[in-house]
Amino acid sequence: MKILIIEDEQGLRETITAYLTEDNNICESCYDLQGAIAKLAFYTYDFVLLDIGLPDGDGFAVLNYLKDQTRSEAVIIISARNSLDDRIKGLNIGADDYLIKPFHLAELKARIIAVFRRKSTNSNNSLVFNEIVINLMGRSVEVNGSAIILTRKEYDMLLYFIANKGKVIAKTALAEHLWGDEMDMHDNFDFIYSHIKNLRKKILDLTSNDYLKSIYGIGYKFTDE
Amino acid sequence: MKLSSHYNKVSIIVTLSVLFFGAVIYFFAINNIAESLHDDHLSEEVAEVLEYINLNKQLPKQRDFDEDQIKFSKLKSTHIATRFYDTVYNNPRVNINRAGRAVEGSLVFKGDLYKFNIVISKESTEYLLQLIATITLTLIAALLLVLFLTNRYLLKDLWKPFYRILYKIKAYNVLEIEELQLTPTKVNEFKELDNAVYVMSKRVKHDFQNLKHFTENASHEMMTPLAVITSKLDTLIQDETLKQEQLDQIHDIYSAAGKLSRLNQSLLLLVKIENNLVGDIEQLNLDRLIDIKTRQFQEVLLSKDIQVTTALASKEITCSKYLIDILLNNLFSNAIRHNTANGKILIKLSNSQLVFQNTGLSIPLNNETVFDRFEKGKTSDGIGLGLTIVKNICNSYNWDLDYIFTDSLHTFIVKFR
């Protein structure tokens, strides 16, 4: 995937670029509106990450540009403004998702994959990780050809892990992804642990590979290494 | 006491006393004048009597002097000084006693010393006095009535702009977008007052807006550095050489960053609610929403062994779904966070109110500050804005939010209107 990252905050730009530059992804970045339009004029991308508050104008201009040129780049807005109006405006001009700062990189990656899957019409709409096959349309999971029944939380969790395969995912990131706003009341992660335990058990029933590794004190990692 | 009644009181007291003293002085003056007229009349009588005696060489008879009553009596030897005095006049024809004026003195007739005494009636002047008194009293009454009416109606009218301005100030709310309007008036003082109020309200609103913008901008500006912290941590934990203690510390940084971000979101939400910036009003089934929310919190409730009992009547409200979601979230979170193990949560919904009750500390919370910003229990790990947000959401829909502590249950009551 070819990704353009438009973000004026250097620290954020660099870490996003570093996190996403893997899995054969090519990332380019720029820090202002002018640079973004210039890059988009010369190259095509699969994905654009767009910050709304840019130093030389607001990011909606990029969306308008893409719309006028009838381009097919998928766009995720990353904004510090949690405003319903901005969100609706962005989605109306053609953005595919809207992510509010601060966010976890794992969350960003999961969103990118979800949007990309949704957008790509030619794909068979399944996500494959070795012997695990997730059918995104039917929300069903097969391991070694036999279906396993997952609860909604377990399914979301598995999807999140596979989207971020090979990466350490912090417990807080996982909790925020699964529980969202409710999460702000408990910093105890016992129930994450019970979901993880169930998910691992269900997968291990059908395969001998334990992909789900616990990184003590901080979180989990889904990897086949 | 109203200003106009104050004024009425003072003006009536002053008017009455001036009129009273005036009337007293008036009465004595007229009385005096009448007296001296009578005395003049009596002196003339005396002169006439003396003239009569000189002319006719005999004492006059009663009938020679009309109505006036003259008496003569012999004196032994001493002269008496001439004097005037008030007495009773008896009209012999109708035999009625009236106020009279008399003179007495002595005269010499044919070598003998006589005392004379003349009495005249004061009836005519009495009548005049009565007439004057009646007219004066009527005048006083009329004057008082006119004064009273003017004070009442004219003053009331005069003060109307003042009451309009006062009403405006009372209704003034710094949160409202609408500006205070000027009240048209011809009275300079009120015009000045109105202008002062207008300028002040504008300044207050401006300052308030500034402060709000500051909060909003500060919160927004903090989001980007927070995003940097979070993403750097996400990158940092990928490092496989990190030791256990370092990971523990990173986890704490995560928690703090998460807390800071939630704090910011809450502050921004408060600004939004106060500015009425949350639209998307729709018809909602509150009972259904509470059911859904209870299910969402199921896991947490189970992990803490908290039992939820609901008694929900069907209730429709027209609100922002987003805000109601936050309201229920915060009420639930609050009831769970401050609960005890094996505790209870009771939720009752009726047409007029929504009640959340939970077990918890056996000490009631401070009723006055429970909804204040950053007011939280010593053991609470929340950010202290949850109930403030609930309160503000209730305010924005004109609902009452109360806290009471009954039957060792912390009870929050939302009263719909």
Tab-separated table of N, CA and C in Angstrom, chain A residues 90-150:
chain	number	residue	atom	x	y	z
A	90	GLY	N	-16.370	16.283	6.931
A	90	GLY	CA	-15.309	15.474	6.347
A	90	GLY	C	-15.853	14.252	5.631
A	91	LEU	N	-16.782	13.553	6.302
A	91	LEU	CA	-17.325	12.339	5.703
A	91	LEU	C	-18.144	12.675	4.463
A	92	ASN	N	-18.785	13.856	4.483
A	92	ASN	CA	-19.566	14.275	3.321
A	92	ASN	C	-18.692	14.582	2.112
A	93	ILE	N	-17.523	15.190	2.351
A	93	ILE	CA	-16.674	15.525	1.196
A	93	ILE	C	-15.885	14.311	0.720
A	94	GLY	N	-15.976	13.211	1.421
A	94	GLY	CA	-15.337	12.029	0.847
A	94	GLY	C	-14.341	11.325	1.744
A	95	ALA	N	-14.222	11.751	2.998
A	95	ALA	CA	-13.337	11.015	3.901
A	95	ALA	C	-13.988	9.680	4.248
A	96	ASP	N	-13.188	8.682	4.570
A	96	ASP	CA	-13.747	7.368	4.858
A	96	ASP	C	-13.849	7.110	6.350
A	97	ASP	N	-13.059	7.819	7.135
A	97	ASP	CA	-13.131	7.635	8.577
A	97	ASP	C	-12.579	8.890	9.245
A	98	TYR	N	-12.845	8.989	10.525
A	98	TYR	CA	-12.466	10.194	11.259
A	98	TYR	C	-11.908	9.748	12.599
A	99	LEU	N	-10.654	10.044	12.856
A	99	LEU	CA	-9.992	9.565	14.060
A	99	LEU	C	-9.570	10.769	14.894
A	100	ILE	N	-9.900	10.715	16.180
A	100	ILE	CA	-9.627	11.875	17.021
A	100	ILE	C	-8.324	11.689	17.782
A	101	LYS	N	-7.516	12.722	17.794
A	101	LYS	CA	-6.269	12.695	18.560
A	101	LYS	C	-6.601	12.814	20.041
A	102	PRO	N	-5.903	12.196	20.929
A	102	PRO	CA	-4.817	11.257	20.658
A	102	PRO	C	-5.359	9.866	20.367
A	103	PHE	N	-4.664	9.122	19.527
A	103	PHE	CA	-5.105	7.758	19.209
A	103	PHE	C	-3.903	6.837	19.305
A	104	HIS	N	-4.191	5.549	19.436
A	104	HIS	CA	-3.108	4.572	19.436
A	104	HIS	C	-2.793	4.200	18.002
A	105	LEU	N	-1.509	3.950	17.731
A	105	LEU	CA	-1.110	3.596	16.375
A	105	LEU	C	-1.790	2.309	15.931
A	106	ALA	N	-2.012	1.406	16.894
A	106	ALA	CA	-2.687	0.152	16.572
A	106	ALA	C	-4.103	0.429	16.071
A	107	GLU	N	-4.751	1.413	16.709
A	107	GLU	CA	-6.103	1.788	16.307
A	107	GLU	C	-6.084	2.326	14.869
A	108	LEU	N	-5.089	3.169	14.592
A	108	LEU	CA	-4.964	3.744	13.254
A	108	LEU	C	-4.798	2.632	12.219
A	109	LYS	N	-3.935	1.706	12.549
A	109	LYS	CA	-3.668	0.608	11.621
A	109	LYS	C	-4.937	-0.207	11.389
A	110	ALA	N	-5.657	-0.500	12.447
A	110	ALA	CA	-6.889	-1.282	12.312
A	110	ALA	C	-7.899	-0.548	11.439
A	111	ARG	N	-7.984	0.765	11.651
A	111	ARG	CA	-8.927	1.556	10.847
A	111	ARG	C	-8.527	1.550	9.373
A	112	ILE	N	-7.206	1.687	9.143
A	112	ILE	CA	-6.730	1.711	7.757
A	112	ILE	C	-7.116	0.407	7.059
A	113	ILE	N	-6.890	-0.690	7.771
A	113	ILE	CA	-7.194	-1.980	7.148
A	113	ILE	C	-8.688	-2.138	6.915
A	114	ALA	N	-9.486	-1.700	7.902
A	114	ALA	CA	-10.937	-1.804	7.751
A	114	ALA	C	-11.412	-0.986	6.557
A	115	VAL	N	-10.918	0.266	6.442
A	115	VAL	CA	-11.336	1.128	5.333
A	115	VAL	C	-10.871	0.532	4.011
A	116	PHE	N	-9.632	0.057	4.006
A	116	PHE	CA	-9.069	-0.474	2.772
A	116	PHE	C	-9.873	-1.690	2.298
A	117	ARG	N	-10.228	-2.544	3.245
A	117	ARG	CA	-11.016	-3.729	2.899
A	117	ARG	C	-12.384	-3.325	2.367
A	118	ARG	N	-12.960	-2.349	3.017
A	118	ARG	CA	-14.295	-1.905	2.626
A	118	ARG	C	-14.263	-1.338	1.211
A	119	LYS	N	-13.176	-0.623	0.913
A	119	LYS	CA	-13.105	0.098	-0.351
A	119	LYS	C	-12.735	-0.785	-1.538
A	120	SER	N	-11.848	-1.744	-1.254
A	120	SER	CA	-11.370	-2.521	-2.395
A	120	SER	C	-12.423	-3.520	-2.833
A	121	THR	N	-12.956	-3.293	-4.022
A	121	THR	CA	-14.082	-4.093	-4.508
A	121	THR	C	-13.620	-5.439	-5.047
A	122	ASN	N	-12.334	-5.495	-5.447
A	122	ASN	CA	-11.891	-6.733	-6.093
A	122	ASN	C	-11.494	-7.815	-5.097
A	123	SER	N	-11.271	-7.438	-3.863
A	123	SER	CA	-10.807	-8.434	-2.904
A	123	SER	C	-11.943	-9.376	-2.524
A	124	ASN	N	-11.598	-10.494	-2.017
A	124	ASN	CA	-12.629	-11.468	-1.663
A	124	ASN	C	-13.150	-11.235	-0.250
A	125	ASN	N	-12.748	-10.077	0.302
A	125	ASN	CA	-13.283	-9.691	1.595
A	125	ASN	C	-12.983	-10.662	2.721
A	126	SER	N	-11.810	-11.257	2.617
A	126	SER	CA	-11.415	-12.054	3.777
A	126	SER	C	-9.986	-11.700	4.161
A	127	LEU	N	-9.718	-11.828	5.432
A	127	LEU	CA	-8.419	-11.487	5.967
A	127	LEU	C	-7.778	-12.816	6.396
A	128	VAL	N	-6.563	-13.052	5.876
A	128	VAL	CA	-5.962	-14.361	6.143
A	128	VAL	C	-4.687	-14.204	6.960
A	129	PHE	N	-4.571	-14.979	8.004
A	129	PHE	CA	-3.344	-15.041	8.773
A	129	PHE	C	-3.036	-16.519	8.986
A	130	ASN	N	-2.077	-16.990	8.162
A	130	ASN	CA	-1.778	-18.423	8.157
A	130	ASN	C	-3.058	-19.265	8.069
A	131	GLU	N	-3.314	-20.088	9.089
A	131	GLU	CA	-4.484	-20.956	8.985
A	131	GLU	C	-5.773	-20.288	9.456
A	132	ILE	N	-5.660	-19.019	9.911
A	132	ILE	CA	-6.865	-18.318	10.380
A	132	ILE	C	-7.428	-17.457	9.236
A	133	VAL	N	-8.690	-17.672	8.914
A	133	VAL	CA	-9.325	-16.898	7.849
A	133	VAL	C	-10.538	-16.167	8.428
A	134	ILE	N	-10.522	-14.831	8.277
A	134	ILE	CA	-11.673	-14.065	8.773
A	134	ILE	C	-12.488	-13.602	7.575
A	135	ASN	N	-13.754	-13.974	7.551
A	135	ASN	CA	-14.648	-13.485	6.510
A	135	ASN	C	-15.301	-12.193	7.004
A	136	LEU	N	-14.868	-11.076	6.400
A	136	LEU	CA	-15.301	-9.772	6.927
A	136	LEU	C	-16.779	-9.507	6.687
A	137	MET	N	-17.312	-10.008	5.577
A	137	MET	CA	-18.723	-9.757	5.294
A	137	MET	C	-19.610	-10.498	6.293
A	138	GLY	N	-19.307	-11.772	6.450
A	138	GLY	CA	-20.157	-12.586	7.320
A	138	GLY	C	-19.755	-12.541	8.781
A	139	ARG	N	-18.667	-11.833	9.063
A	139	ARG	CA	-18.136	-11.762	10.416
A	139	ARG	C	-17.918	-13.165	11.003
A	140	SER	N	-17.419	-14.060	10.172
A	140	SER	CA	-17.179	-15.413	10.669
A	140	SER	C	-15.684	-15.745	10.568
A	141	VAL	N	-15.250	-16.686	11.380
A	141	VAL	CA	-13.838	-17.034	11.449
A	141	VAL	C	-13.655	-18.540	11.266
A	142	GLU	N	-12.680	-18.895	10.430
A	142	GLU	CA	-12.367	-20.308	10.263
A	142	GLU	C	-10.911	-20.543	10.640
A	143	VAL	N	-10.664	-21.627	11.349
A	143	VAL	CA	-9.301	-22.029	11.644
A	143	VAL	C	-9.113	-23.431	11.093
A	144	ASN	N	-8.121	-23.561	10.217
A	144	ASN	CA	-7.880	-24.844	9.556
A	144	ASN	C	-9.147	-25.376	8.899
A	145	GLY	N	-9.951	-24.491	8.339
A	145	GLY	CA	-11.132	-24.914	7.594
A	145	GLY	C	-12.371	-25.155	8.414
A	146	SER	N	-12.248	-25.185	9.759
A	146	SER	CA	-13.479	-25.346	10.535
A	146	SER	C	-13.825	-24.033	11.244
A	147	ALA	N	-15.103	-23.749	11.259
A	147	ALA	CA	-15.572	-22.473	11.813
A	147	ALA	C	-15.468	-22.470	13.337
A	148	ILE	N	-15.112	-21.330	13.910
A	148	ILE	CA	-15.196	-21.203	15.361
A	148	ILE	C	-16.174	-20.076	15.682
A	149	ILE	N	-16.898	-20.228	16.755
A	149	ILE	CA	-17.887	-19.226	17.158
A	149	ILE	C	-17.234	-18.270	18.156
A	150	LEU	N	-17.185	-17.002	17.771
A	150	LEU	CA	-16.598	-15.995	18.656
A	150	LEU	C	-17.664	-15.005	19.103
